[in-house]
Each structure stands twice: as C-alpha cells, then as structure tokens.
C-alpha positions as a printed Julia matrix, in Angstrom:
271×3 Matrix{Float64}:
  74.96  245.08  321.0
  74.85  246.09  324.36
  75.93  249.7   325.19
  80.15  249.83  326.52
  80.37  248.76  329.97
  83.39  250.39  330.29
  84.67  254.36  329.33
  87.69  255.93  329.37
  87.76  258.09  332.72
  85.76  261.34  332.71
  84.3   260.2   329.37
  81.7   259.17  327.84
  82.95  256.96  325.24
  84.7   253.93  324.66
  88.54  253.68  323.88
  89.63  254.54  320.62
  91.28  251.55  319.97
  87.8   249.65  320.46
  84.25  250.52  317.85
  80.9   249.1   318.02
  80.34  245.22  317.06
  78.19  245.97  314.03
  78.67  245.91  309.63
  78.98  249.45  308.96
  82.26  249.33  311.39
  83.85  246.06  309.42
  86.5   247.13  306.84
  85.45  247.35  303.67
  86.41  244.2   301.09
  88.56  244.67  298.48
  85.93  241.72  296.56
  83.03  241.7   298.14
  81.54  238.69  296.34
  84.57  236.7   294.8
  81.42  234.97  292.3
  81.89  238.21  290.77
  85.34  237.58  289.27
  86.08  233.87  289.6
  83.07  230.66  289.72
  83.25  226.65  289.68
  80.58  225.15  287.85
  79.87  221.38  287.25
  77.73  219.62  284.63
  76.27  216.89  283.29
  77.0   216.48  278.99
  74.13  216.32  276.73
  76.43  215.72  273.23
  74.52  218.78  271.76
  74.78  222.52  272.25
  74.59  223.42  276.6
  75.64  227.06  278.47
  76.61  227.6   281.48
  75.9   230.69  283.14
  77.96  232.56  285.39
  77.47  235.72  287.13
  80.24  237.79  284.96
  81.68  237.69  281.12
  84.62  234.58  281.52
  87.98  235.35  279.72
  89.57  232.19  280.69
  87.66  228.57  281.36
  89.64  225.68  281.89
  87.54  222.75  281.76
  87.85  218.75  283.13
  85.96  215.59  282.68
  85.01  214.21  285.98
  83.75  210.6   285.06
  86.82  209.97  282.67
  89.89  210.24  281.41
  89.7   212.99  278.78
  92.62  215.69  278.89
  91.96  219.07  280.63
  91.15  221.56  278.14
  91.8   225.03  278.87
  90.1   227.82  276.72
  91.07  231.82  276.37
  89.45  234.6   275.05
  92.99  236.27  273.22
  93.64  233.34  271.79
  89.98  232.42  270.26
  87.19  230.35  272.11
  87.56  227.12  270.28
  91.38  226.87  270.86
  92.7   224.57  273.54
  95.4   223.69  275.54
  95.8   220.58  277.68
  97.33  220.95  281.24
  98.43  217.45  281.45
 100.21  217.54  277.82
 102.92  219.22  276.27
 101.11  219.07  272.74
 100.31  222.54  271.06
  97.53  224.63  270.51
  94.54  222.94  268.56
  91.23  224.28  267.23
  88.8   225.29  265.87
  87.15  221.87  266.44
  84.66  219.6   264.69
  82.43  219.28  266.76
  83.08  222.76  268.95
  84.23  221.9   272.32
  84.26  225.7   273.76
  82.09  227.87  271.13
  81.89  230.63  272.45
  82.22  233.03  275.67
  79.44  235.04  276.35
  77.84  237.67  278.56
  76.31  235.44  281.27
  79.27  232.32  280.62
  79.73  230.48  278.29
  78.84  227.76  275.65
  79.96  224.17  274.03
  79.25  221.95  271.56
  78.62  218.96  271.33
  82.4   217.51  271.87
  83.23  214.3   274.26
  85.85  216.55  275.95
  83.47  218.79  277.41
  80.05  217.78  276.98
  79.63  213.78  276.04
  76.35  212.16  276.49
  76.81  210.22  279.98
  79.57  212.19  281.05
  79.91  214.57  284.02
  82.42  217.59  283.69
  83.51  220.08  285.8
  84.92  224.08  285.07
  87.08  226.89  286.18
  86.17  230.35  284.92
  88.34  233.95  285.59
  87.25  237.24  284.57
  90.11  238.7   282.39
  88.53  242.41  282.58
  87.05  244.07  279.45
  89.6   244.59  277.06
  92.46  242.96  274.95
  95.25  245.6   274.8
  98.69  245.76  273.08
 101.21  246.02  275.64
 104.8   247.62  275.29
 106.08  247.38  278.57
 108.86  244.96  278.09
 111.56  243.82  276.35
 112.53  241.72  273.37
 109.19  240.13  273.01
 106.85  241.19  270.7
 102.91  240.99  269.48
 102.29  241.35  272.91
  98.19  241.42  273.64
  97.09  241.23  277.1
  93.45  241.12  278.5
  93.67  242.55  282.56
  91.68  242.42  285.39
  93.71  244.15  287.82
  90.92  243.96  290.66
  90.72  240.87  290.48
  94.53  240.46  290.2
  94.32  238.37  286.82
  95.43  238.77  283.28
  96.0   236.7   280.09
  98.92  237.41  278.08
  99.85  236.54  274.38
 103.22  237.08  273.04
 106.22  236.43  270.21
 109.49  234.94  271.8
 112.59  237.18  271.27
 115.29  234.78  272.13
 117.29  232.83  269.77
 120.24  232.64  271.73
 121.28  229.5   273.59
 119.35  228.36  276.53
 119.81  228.66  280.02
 121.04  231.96  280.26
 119.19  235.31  280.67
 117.79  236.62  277.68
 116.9   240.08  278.8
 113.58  239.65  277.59
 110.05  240.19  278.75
 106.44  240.72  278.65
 104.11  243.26  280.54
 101.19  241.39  282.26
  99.49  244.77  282.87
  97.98  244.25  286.67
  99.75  246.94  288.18
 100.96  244.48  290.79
 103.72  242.12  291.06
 102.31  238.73  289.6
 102.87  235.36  292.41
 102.09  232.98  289.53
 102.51  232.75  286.56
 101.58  229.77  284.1
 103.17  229.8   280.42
 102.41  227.95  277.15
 104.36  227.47  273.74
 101.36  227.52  271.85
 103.09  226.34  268.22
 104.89  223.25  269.73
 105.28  220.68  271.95
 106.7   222.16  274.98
 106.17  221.86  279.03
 104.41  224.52  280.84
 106.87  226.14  282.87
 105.38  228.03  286.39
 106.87  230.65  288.0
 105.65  230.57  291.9
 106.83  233.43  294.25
 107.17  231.37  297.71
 109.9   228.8   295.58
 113.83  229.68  295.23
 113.85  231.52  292.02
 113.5   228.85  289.32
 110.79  226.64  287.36
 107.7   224.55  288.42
 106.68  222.1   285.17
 102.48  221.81  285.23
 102.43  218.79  283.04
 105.34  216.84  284.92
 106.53  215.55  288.17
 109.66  217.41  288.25
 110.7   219.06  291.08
 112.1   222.52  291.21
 114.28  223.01  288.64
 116.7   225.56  289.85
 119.48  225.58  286.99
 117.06  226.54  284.94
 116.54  230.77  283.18
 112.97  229.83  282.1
 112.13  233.16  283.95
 115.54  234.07  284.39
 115.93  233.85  287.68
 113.96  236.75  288.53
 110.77  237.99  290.5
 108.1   239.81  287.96
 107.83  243.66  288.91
 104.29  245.07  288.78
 104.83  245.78  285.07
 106.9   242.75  283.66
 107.34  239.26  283.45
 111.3   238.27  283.3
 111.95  235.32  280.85
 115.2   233.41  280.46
 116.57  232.06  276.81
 114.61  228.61  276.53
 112.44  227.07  273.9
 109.91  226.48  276.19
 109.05  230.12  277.42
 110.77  232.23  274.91
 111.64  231.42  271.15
 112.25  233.77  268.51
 109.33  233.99  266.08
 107.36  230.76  268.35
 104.2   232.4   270.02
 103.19  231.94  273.68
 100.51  232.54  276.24
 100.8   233.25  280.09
  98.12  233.11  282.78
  99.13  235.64  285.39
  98.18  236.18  289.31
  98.59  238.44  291.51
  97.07  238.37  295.07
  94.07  240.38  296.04
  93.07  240.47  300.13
  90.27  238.57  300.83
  89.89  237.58  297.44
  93.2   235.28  296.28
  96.33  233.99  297.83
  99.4   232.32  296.83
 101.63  230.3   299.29
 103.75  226.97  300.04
 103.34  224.4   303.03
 105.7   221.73  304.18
C-alpha cells in the first residue's frame, strides 16, 4: 500500500478513524477456518467398510443418499454411533444395525459399513458433520427433566443434548420444564427428537413468533402450540411446553442446539 496521501494537520499520521490496508490490521475471526468445526463431504458407496476423513473428531453426522430415495439418517455421538434417526420420519430411534450403517466416529471422521443407507454399491451419498466439543457432561441446569447428558461446543456455538421428559400433565400448556444445552449463549435453533416413539420433530427458530416449526412435515407455524412453551431459550436453558412430542414423563429425547457464532454461523428468515 501506498503511504497516506493525506494527514491530519500538523501531523504526521493518518486519522484515527482510518489504519493501514494490510492482515495484521483486519479483526481477528472468531473461526478462522469454519472446516475446523463443521465439513460437507460426498461419496461414492462401496457396500463394504469406507471412512471419511474430516479435519476434526465429528459428534453429530447426518447423512443422505443422493442417487435415491433412502431416508436421511442422522447419527450422534451421546446417543451411540450406530443409532439413527430419520429427518423425513416420525419413526423412533433404531440401531445397532446389521449391516452397520454409521460404525463408528473417529479421530479424523468417521466410518460405515456396508449398509444401502449410507454406503450401497452404485450409490452416491452425501454428509453433514458438527463438532460437539470433547466431552459428554451431565447437566443440571434446568428443570423437571432429568438424565440430562449434553456434549458442547460452545465456540462453535453447537451442542447435543439427551434428556428424560418430566411432563405428564396435559398438553398444550407450560410445563415448567427444561433442559440446559450448555453453550453459554442463547440457542437460535433448536431441533428435538422423541427417541422411544413415533413423534414429529418439533423446531424452535428465533426469527418466528414464539411457537413450533415440524422438520418432517409441511405444517406451517404452529402457534397454539407449548412444544417450547412459548418461550425464547436463555444462554443456559431450553424452555419446553407439556407435549408428547418434546416432553413426556419417563419417554427420552434428544435436541440439536445452535447458537450463532460471527463469521462462523447464522440464523435468519426471508420473505
């Protein structure tokens, strides 16, 4: 760069409000490489044993075949690397497999067997993998709920949440109940699964009118509903509403929370 033209009167410097067009006077990212935390990866089957590598240790792959019409399958570390869940389905939690579809996560990524739903002979596949952090943690911070275990990346503004529903009273009303997501920030998604029945995924989005999104339907907002009980998540909890679907006594659940990091993640609406 070319030295200032133009200095502030009897000096010999540029304004303050003005530096030098170079990297060491950028800010400073809060990700510097998002490949670090979060990577797509695509693939062609081989209906055998493949990994895929990634640049970090996946907690969470959610996997899709491209060339067909097998369900999504989405995969968790807390829950156990051969136990899926299908985005486009409200059926429950199945797994272990014969043969393994997800068999393990590993240092570098992670690796299947030889199962048609991720990795069929003639087949092309594609995945989503999230670093969940290091740990799987038991996690007090709310109410009602309990066995709650939650894995947390708060850098990265991610964490996977296991829990036992509190509620037994009747639905659509708020429970009082919760779960801590442990990211230290307010979450702006937040994806939830009954994992022992067949149940909707409801989705709590922070741009809608307090209410429920449904992943595996084409409902629209359903605002009547207390499936997170009509309340925005604080940087510790999780708010959930009486309802089958998000909160039954003695039924267990996962959640997939988000919260936005700058530069890194956003979460918004459009018209």
């Amino acid at each position: 760069q070319r030295a200032f033209a133009y200095q502030n009167a009897g000096t010999n410097r540029p304004s303050a409000d003005y530096k030098a067009l170079n990297t060491a006077n950028l800010p400073t990212p809060t990700i510097a490489d998002g490949s670090q935390y979060f990577d797509t990866k695509l693939w062609a089957g081989n209906a055998g044993s493949q990994s895929i590598a990634t640049s970090f240790s996946p907690d969470f792959v959610w996997i899709k075949q491209r060339s067909g019409t097998n369900w999504h399958n989405l995969f968790d570390i807390v829950r156990g690397a051969d136990k899926a869940l299908h985005s486009n389905e409200a059926n429950a939690e199945t797994g272990p497999h014969s043969p393994a579809r997800l068999s393990s996560f590993d240092s570098n990524g992670w690796s299947m067997g030889a199962s048609t739903d991720v990795n069929g002979s003639g087949s092309t596949y594609g995945g989503w993998a999230w670093d969940g952090g290091t740990s799987t943690v038991s996690n007090t911070d709310g109410t009602g709920t309990t066995n709650v275990q939650v894995r947390a990346n708060p850098s990265a503004g991610f964490s996977i949440v296991t829990y036992t529903g509190g509620s037994s009273s009747p639905a659509n009303s708020d429970s009082g109940d919760s779960f801590g997501h442990g990211l230290g920030a307010a979450p702006e998604l937040v994806i939830c699964k009954k994992r022992t029945g067949g149940n909707s995924w409801p989705v709590y989005h922070a741009s809608t009118t307090l209410g429920a999104l449904v992943l595996d339907g084409t409902n629209a907002l359903d605002t009547s509903s207390y499936l997170f009980a009509k309340k925005h998540p604080t940087s510790s909890v999780v708010y959930l509403g009486n309802n089958p679907e998000i909160n039954n006594s003695s039924h267990n659940y996962v959640a997939y929370c988000f919260a936005p990091v700058a530069g890194y993640s956003a979460m918004g609406s459009y018209v």
